[in-house]
Structures are given as structure tokens and as C-alpha cells.
Coordinates of C-alpha atoms in Angstrom, one line a residue:
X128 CA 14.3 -21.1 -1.6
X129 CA 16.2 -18.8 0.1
X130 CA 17.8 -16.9 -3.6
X131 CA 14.3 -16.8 -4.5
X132 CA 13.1 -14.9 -1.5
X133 CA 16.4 -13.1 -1.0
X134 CA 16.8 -12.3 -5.0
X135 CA 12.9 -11.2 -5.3
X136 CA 12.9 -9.3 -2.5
X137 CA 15.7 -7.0 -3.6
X138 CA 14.6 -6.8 -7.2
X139 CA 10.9 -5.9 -5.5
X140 CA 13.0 -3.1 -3.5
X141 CA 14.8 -1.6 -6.4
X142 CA 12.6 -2.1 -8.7
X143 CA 9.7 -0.1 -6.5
X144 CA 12.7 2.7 -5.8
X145 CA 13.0 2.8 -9.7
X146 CA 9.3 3.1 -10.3
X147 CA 9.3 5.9 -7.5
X148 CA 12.4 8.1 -9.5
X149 CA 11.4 7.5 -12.9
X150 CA 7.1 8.7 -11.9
X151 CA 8.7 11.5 -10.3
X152 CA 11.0 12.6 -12.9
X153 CA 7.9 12.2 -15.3
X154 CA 5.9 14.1 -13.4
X155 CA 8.5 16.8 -13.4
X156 CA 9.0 16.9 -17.4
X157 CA 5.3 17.0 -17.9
X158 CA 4.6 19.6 -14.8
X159 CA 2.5 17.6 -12.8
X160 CA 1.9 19.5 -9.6
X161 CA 4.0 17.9 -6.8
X162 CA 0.6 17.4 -5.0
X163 CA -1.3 15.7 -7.5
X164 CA 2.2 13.2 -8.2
X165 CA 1.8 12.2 -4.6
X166 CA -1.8 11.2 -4.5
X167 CA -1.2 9.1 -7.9
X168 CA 2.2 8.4 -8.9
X169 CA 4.2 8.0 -5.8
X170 CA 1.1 6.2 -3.8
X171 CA 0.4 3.9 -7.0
X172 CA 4.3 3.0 -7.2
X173 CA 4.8 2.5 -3.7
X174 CA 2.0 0.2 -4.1
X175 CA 3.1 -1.7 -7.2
X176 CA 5.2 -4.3 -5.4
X177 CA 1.7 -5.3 -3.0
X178 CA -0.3 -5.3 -6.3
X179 CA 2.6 -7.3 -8.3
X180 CA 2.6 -10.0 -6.0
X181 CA -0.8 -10.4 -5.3
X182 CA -1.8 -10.6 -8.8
X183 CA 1.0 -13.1 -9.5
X184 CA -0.7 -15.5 -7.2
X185 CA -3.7 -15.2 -8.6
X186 CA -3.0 -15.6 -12.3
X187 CA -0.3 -18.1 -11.8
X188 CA -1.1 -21.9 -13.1
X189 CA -1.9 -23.2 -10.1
X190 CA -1.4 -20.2 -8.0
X191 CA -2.7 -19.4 -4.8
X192 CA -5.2 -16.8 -4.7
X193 CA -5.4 -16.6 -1.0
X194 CA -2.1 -14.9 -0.7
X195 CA -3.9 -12.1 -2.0
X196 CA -5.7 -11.6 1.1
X197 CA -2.9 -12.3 3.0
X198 CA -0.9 -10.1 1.4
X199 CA -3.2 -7.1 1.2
X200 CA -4.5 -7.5 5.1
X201 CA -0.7 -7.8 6.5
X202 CA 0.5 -5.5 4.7
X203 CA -2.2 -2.6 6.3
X204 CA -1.2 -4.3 9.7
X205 CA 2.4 -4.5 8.7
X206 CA 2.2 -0.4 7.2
X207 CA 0.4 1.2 10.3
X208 CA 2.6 -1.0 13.3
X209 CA 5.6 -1.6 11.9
X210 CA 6.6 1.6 8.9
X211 CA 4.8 4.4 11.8
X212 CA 5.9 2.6 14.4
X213 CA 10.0 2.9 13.3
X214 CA 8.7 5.9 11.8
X215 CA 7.9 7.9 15.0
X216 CA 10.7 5.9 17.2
X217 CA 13.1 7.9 14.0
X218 CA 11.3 11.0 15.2
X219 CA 7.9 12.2 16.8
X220 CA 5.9 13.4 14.2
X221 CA 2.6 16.1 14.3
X222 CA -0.2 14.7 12.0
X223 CA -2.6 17.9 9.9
X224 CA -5.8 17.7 10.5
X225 CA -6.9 16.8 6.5
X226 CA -5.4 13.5 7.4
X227 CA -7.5 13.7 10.7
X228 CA -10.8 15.1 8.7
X229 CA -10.7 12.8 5.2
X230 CA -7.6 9.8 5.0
X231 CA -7.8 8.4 8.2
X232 CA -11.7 7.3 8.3
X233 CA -11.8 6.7 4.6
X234 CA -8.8 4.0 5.7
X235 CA -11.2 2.8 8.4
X236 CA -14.1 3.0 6.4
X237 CA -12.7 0.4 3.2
X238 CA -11.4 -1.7 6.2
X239 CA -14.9 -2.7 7.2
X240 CA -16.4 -2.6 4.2
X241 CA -13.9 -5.3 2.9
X242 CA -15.2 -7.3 6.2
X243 CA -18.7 -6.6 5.7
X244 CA -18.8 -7.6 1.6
X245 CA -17.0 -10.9 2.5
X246 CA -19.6 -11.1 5.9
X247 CA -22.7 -10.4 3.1
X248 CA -21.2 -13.2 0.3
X249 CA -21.1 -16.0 3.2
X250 CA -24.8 -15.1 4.1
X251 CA -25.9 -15.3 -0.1
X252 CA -23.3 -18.3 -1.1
X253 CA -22.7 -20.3 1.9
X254 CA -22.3 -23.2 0.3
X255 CA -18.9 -22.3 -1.1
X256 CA -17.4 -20.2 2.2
X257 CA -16.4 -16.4 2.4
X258 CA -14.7 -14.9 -0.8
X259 CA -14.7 -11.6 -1.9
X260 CA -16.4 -11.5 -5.2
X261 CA -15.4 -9.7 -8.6
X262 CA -18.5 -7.3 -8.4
X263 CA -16.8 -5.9 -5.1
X264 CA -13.7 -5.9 -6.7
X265 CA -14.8 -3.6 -9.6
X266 CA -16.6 -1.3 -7.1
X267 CA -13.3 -1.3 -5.3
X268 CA -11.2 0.0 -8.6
X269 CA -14.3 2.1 -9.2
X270 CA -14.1 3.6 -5.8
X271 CA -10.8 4.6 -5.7
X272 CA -10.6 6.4 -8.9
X273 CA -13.5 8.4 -8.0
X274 CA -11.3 9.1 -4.7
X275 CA -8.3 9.9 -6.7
X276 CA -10.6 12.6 -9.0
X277 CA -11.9 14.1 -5.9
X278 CA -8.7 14.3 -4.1
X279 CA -6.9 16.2 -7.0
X280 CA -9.8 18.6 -7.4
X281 CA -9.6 19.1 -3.8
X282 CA -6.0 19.8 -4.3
X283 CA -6.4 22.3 -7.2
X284 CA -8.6 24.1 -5.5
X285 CA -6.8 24.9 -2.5
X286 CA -3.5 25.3 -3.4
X287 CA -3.4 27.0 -6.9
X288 CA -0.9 29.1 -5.8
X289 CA 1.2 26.3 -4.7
X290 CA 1.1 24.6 -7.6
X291 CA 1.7 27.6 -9.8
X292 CA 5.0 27.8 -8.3
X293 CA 5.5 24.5 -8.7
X294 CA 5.0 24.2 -12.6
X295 CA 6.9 27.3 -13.3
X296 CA 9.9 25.3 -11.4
X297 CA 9.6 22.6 -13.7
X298 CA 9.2 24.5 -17.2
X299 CA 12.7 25.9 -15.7
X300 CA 14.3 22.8 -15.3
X301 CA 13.2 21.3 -18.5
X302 CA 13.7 23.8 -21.4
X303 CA 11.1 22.6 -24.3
X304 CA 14.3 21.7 -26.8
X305 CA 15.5 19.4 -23.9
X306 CA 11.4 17.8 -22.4
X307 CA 11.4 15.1 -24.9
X308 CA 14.9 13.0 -24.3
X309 CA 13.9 13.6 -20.6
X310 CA 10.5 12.1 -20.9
X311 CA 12.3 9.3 -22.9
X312 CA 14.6 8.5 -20.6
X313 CA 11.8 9.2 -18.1
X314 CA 9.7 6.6 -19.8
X315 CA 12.7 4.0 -20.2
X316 CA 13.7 3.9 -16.6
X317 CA 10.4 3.3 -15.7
X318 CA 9.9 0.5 -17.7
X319 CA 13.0 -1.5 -16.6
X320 CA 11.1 -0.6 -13.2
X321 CA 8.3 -2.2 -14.0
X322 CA 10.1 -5.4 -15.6
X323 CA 12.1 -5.7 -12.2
X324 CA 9.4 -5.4 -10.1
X325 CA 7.3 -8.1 -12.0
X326 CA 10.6 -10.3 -12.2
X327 CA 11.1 -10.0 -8.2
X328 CA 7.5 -10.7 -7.9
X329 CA 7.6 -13.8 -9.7
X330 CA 10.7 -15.0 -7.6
X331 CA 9.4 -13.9 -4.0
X332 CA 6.4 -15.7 -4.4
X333 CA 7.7 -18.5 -5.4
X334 CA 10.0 -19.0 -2.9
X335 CA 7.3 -17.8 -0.3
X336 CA 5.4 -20.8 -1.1
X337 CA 8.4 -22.8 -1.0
X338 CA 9.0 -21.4 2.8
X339 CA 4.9 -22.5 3.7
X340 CA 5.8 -25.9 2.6
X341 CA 8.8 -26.2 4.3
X342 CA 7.7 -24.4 8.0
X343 CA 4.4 -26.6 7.3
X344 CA 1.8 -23.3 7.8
X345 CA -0.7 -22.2 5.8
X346 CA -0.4 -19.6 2.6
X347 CA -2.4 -17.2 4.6
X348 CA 0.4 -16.8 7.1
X349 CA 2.8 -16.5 4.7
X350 CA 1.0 -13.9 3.1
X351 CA 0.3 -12.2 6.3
X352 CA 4.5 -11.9 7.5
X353 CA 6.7 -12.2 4.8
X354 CA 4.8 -11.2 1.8
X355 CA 3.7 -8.2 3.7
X356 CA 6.9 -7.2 4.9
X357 CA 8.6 -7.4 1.5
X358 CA 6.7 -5.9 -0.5
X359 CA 6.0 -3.2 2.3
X360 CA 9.8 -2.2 2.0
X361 CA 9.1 1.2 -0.7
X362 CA 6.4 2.5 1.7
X363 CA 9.2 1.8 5.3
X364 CA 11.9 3.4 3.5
X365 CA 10.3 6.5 2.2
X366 CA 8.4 7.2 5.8
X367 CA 11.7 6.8 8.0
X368 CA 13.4 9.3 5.3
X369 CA 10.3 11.3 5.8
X370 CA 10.3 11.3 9.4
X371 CA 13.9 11.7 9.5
X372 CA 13.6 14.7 7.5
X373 CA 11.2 16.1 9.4
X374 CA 8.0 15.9 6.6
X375 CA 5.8 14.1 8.8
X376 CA 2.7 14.9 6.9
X377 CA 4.6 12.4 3.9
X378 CA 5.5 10.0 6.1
X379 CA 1.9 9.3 7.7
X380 CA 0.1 9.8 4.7
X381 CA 2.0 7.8 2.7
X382 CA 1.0 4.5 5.3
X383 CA -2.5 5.7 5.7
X384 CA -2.8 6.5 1.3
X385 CA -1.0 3.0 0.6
X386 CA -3.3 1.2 2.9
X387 CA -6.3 2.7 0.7
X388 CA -4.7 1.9 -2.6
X389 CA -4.2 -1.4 -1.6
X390 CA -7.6 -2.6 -0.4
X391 CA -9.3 -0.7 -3.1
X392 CA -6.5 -1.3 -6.1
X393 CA -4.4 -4.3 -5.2
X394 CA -7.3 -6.4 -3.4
X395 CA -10.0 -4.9 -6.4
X396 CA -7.8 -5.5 -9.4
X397 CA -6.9 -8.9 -7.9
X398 CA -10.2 -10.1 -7.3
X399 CA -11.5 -8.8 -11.1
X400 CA -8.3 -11.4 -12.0
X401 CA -9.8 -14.2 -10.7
X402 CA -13.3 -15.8 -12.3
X403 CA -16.0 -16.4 -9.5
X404 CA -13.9 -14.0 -6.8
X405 CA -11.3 -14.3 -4.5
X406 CA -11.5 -17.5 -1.5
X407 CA -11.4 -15.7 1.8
X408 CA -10.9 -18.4 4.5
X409 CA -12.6 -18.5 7.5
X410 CA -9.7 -17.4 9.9
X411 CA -8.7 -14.4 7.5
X412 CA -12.4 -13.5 8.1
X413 CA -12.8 -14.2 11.6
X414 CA -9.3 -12.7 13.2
X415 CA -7.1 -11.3 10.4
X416 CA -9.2 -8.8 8.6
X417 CA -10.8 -7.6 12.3
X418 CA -7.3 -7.2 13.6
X419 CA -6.2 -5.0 10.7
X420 CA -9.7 -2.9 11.3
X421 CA -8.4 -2.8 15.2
X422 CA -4.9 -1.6 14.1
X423 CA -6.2 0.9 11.7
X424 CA -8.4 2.2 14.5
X425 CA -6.0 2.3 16.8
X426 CA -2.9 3.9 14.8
X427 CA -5.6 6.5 14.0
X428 CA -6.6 7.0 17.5
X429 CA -2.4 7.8 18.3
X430 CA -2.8 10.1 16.0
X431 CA -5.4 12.1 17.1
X432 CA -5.0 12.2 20.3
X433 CA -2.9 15.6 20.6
X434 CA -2.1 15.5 16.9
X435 CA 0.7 14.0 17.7
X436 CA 3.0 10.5 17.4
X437 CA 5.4 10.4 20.0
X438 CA 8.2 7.9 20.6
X439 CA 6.6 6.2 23.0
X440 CA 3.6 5.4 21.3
X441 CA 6.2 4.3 17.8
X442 CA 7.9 1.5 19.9
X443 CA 4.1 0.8 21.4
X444 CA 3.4 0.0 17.5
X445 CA 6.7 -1.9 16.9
X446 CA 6.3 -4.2 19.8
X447 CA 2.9 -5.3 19.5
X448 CA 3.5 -6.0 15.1
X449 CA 6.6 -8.2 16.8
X450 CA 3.8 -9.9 19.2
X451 CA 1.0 -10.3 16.3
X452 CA 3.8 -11.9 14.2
X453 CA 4.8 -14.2 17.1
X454 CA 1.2 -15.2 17.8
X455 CA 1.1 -15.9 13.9
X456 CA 4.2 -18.2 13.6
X457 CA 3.2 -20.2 16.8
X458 CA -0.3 -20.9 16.4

């Protein structure tokens, strides 16, 4: 159990870090705006481990679709309480107001709207309990792509000059006799990314279930702590980095962009996996998924208030994730 969630967790890490290098150095060979790799590449690969896992345990024989949920809802709490909080305790960090005007309540907005779909499907299906149907998870996939169009035409139309620059910075680094073997190798890297991260995926989850039977509490909790944490470890270590190095607009919008794409992607993609939707039980309904709307309101309140994440307010985050996950393991 414990080489299984040690092993996976660390191919889950380097695997997401080698996802991260090789999209970037793609992007670079193929002069991809910086801006436009950070609202696909980078969000989707810091997201791959979330999306790995939970689709493991839902196409797995025998698998346990519920850590989906679990997965996806503690990782929000886990991104927003936990990453900012050790974020900002690293160093205070101003937010811009495009975060403040469009990311933050589009966060809050899929938070309850997952809440109110499951809500709706109890109403029409009682008979079978809360789940979050494969309809919703389509419109989900749906919705995010027309987010990510939207977003990059935003992008290109503000900051054409920006990304000018940009491109003519990568058609220097690349010389066309030289863009092909670096694509390839590109390409390559990327791939024994992806293999890693499905591998460490595979192992963490099994050994997570391994840990539920042996603690005696439910998938859902494991989902909710140690599921979330470890496959939250691409989005922690690229916001302290962030924060350290001063781009606070990367480190906040990296937790607030991750916690779209996996609602939308990872919970949407999952539930399309999974014939007659996703089981939601009735305490993921009741107190989890209400909790991470309350968290996402509340880290988005810190932020606007003055613009600003202080120190303070970080280890404000960081005790009360250590409180929620306290509550979790003794109830």
C-alpha cells in the first residue's frame, strides 16, 4: 500500500512536471503565444494528474466512480486553501483585476452549477439518489472549450503586440533547419509524460483504495484528502515558484484556471466515461460540494478585498484546509 501511494504519487509529480516542459517547449517550436500556452497547455497539464486519476476510477473493472467527485471537489478545496494559502505565506501577492472581472466568478459560477445539476437530477430520478449525469458532463466539456476560444480571442486582441514579440523570440530560438528534431523531441518527452502520469495514476489509486480499506472510511474521504493532495502537487509547486518569484498574477490564476478545468474537464470527461452518470452521494451533496462553493467564495473575497493576499490571510487558508481535513478524518 504504501509503494503504491508513495511510487504513484511521485510518478504523478514527474510525470505532470514532464508534461508541463515538454507543452512548453512545443509551444515554443511552433510559436504559440506565451499567453495562449498558459490558458491551454500549462492549465490542461497541470490538470492531467486530477483528470488521470479520476478517469482511472471510473473505467477501472470494478472501479470506484465516486472518487471522482471526491477527487475533483478536494482538490478545488485543497487548490484555493492549501496552494494560495502556502502561496501567499511564500509571499503577499497583488491579484489584476481580469482575474477579479472574468476567472474568479466564472470559478464560482461552475461551483454551483455542479451543485445545482446534481440538486435538479435528485428532483427528476429520485429513485436512484444524486449523480451527475452524462448530458451535464458533455455540457461541461462543451462549456469549457467555448471558454478556452473566448479566452484566447480575448487574449489576441489585447495583447497583439505582446505576442508579436513573443513569436519573433521563438522563430529565433528555433531556426527552421533545426524546428523539426525539436518538435520531435518535443513530442517524445511528452509522451513518456503522459505514459508516467497514467502509470502513477494507476498505482495511487490503487493503493488509495487500499488505505480506505485499511483506515475503514469511505472512498469519498479518500478522494477528498489524499487523492486531492496528490494529484494537486503540479498546480502547489508552480504557484509557490510563482509567488516566490514574484508573478503573482501565475500563481493565482493558475489555482483559480485549474479549479475551472477540473470541474468542467476532469469531472465532464469523467462523467461522459461512465454509462447512466456519475453516483454523487448524499454527503458529497449536502456538505462537500457546498464547502468547496464556500471556499471558492471566500478565497475570492481575500482577494478582492484591497487586491491583495497578504500573509496573514495565506496561513488564515492553511489552517483552516488543516481543520477541514481534521474534521474529515474524525468524523
Amino acid at each position: 500500500m504504501f509503494l503504491l501511494l508513495v511510487g504513484g504519487g511521485m510518478l504523478l509529480l514527474t510525470g505532470g512536471e514532464v508534461l508541463v516542459r515538454a507543452a512548453t517547449q512545443i509551444a515554443a517550436v511552433l510559436r504559440i503565444p506565451p499567453l495562449v500556452v498558459g490558458l491551454t497547455l500549462v492549465a490542461a497539464c497541470t490538470g492531467a494528474p486530477e483528470l488521470a486519476v479520476s478517469l482511472m476510477g471510473c473505467l477501472k473493472s470494478g472501479g470506484s466512480p465516486e472518487l471522482a467527485v471526491g477527487n475533483v471537489v478536494g482538490s478545488n478545496i485543497c487548490n484555493i486553501m492549501l496552494i494560495l494559502g502556502a502561496a501567499a505565506l511564500v509571499r503577499p501577492m497583488s491579484v489584476s483585476s481580469k482575474l477579479i472581472r472574468r476567472e474568479i466568478p466564472l470559478m464560482i459560477l461552475v461551483s454551483a452549477l455542479l451543485w445545482t445539476i446534481v440538486a435538479m437530477t435528485f428532483v427528476s430520478g429520485s429513485e436512484r439518489g444524486y449523480y451527475f449525469p452524462r448530458a451535464a458532463g458533455l455540457a461541461f466539456v462543451v462549456l469549457f472549450i467555448l471558454y478556452t476560444i473566448w479566452a484566447i480571442w480575448e487574449v489576441r486582441k489585447n495583447e497583439n503586440r505582446i505576442m508579436a514579440a513573443g513569436l519573433q523570440e521563438r522563430a529565433t530560438a528555433y531556426p527552421p533547419k533545426n524546428r523539426f528534431l525539436a518538435l520531435f523531441g518535443a513530442l517524445a518527452l511528452f509522451t513518456l509524460g503522459l505514459i508516467m502520469l497514467l502509470a502513477g495514476s494507476n498505482w495511487f489509486i490503487e493503493g488509495a483504495v487500499l488505505f480506505a480499506q485499511r483506515l475503514g472510511v469511505s472512498q469519498l474521504v479518500i478522494g477528498l484528502t489524499v487523492l486531492a493532495v496528490g494529484t494537486s502537487l503540479p498546480e502547489l509547486v508552480v504557484s509557490v515558484v510563482a509567488s516566490a518569484r514574484g508573478r503573482a498574477d501565475v500563481a493565482i490564476g493558475n489555482v483559480v484556471g485549474s479549479n475551472i478545468f477540473n470541474i468542467l474537464i476532469v469531472l465532464g470527461i469523467s462523467g461522459l466515461s461512465v454509462p447512466g452518470g456519475i453516483a454523487v452521494s448524499e454527503h458529497a451533496f449536502r456538505i462537500d460540494i457546498p464547502i468547496m462553493i464556500l471556499v471558492a467564495a471566500f478565497g475570492s473575497y481575500l482577494c478582492v478585498t484591497g487586491r491583495r493576499l497578504t500573509r496573514t490571510e495565506g496561513l488564515a487558508l492553511l489552517l483552516g484546509y488543516g481543520f477541514y481535513v481534521w474534521l474529515l478524518v474524525k468524523v
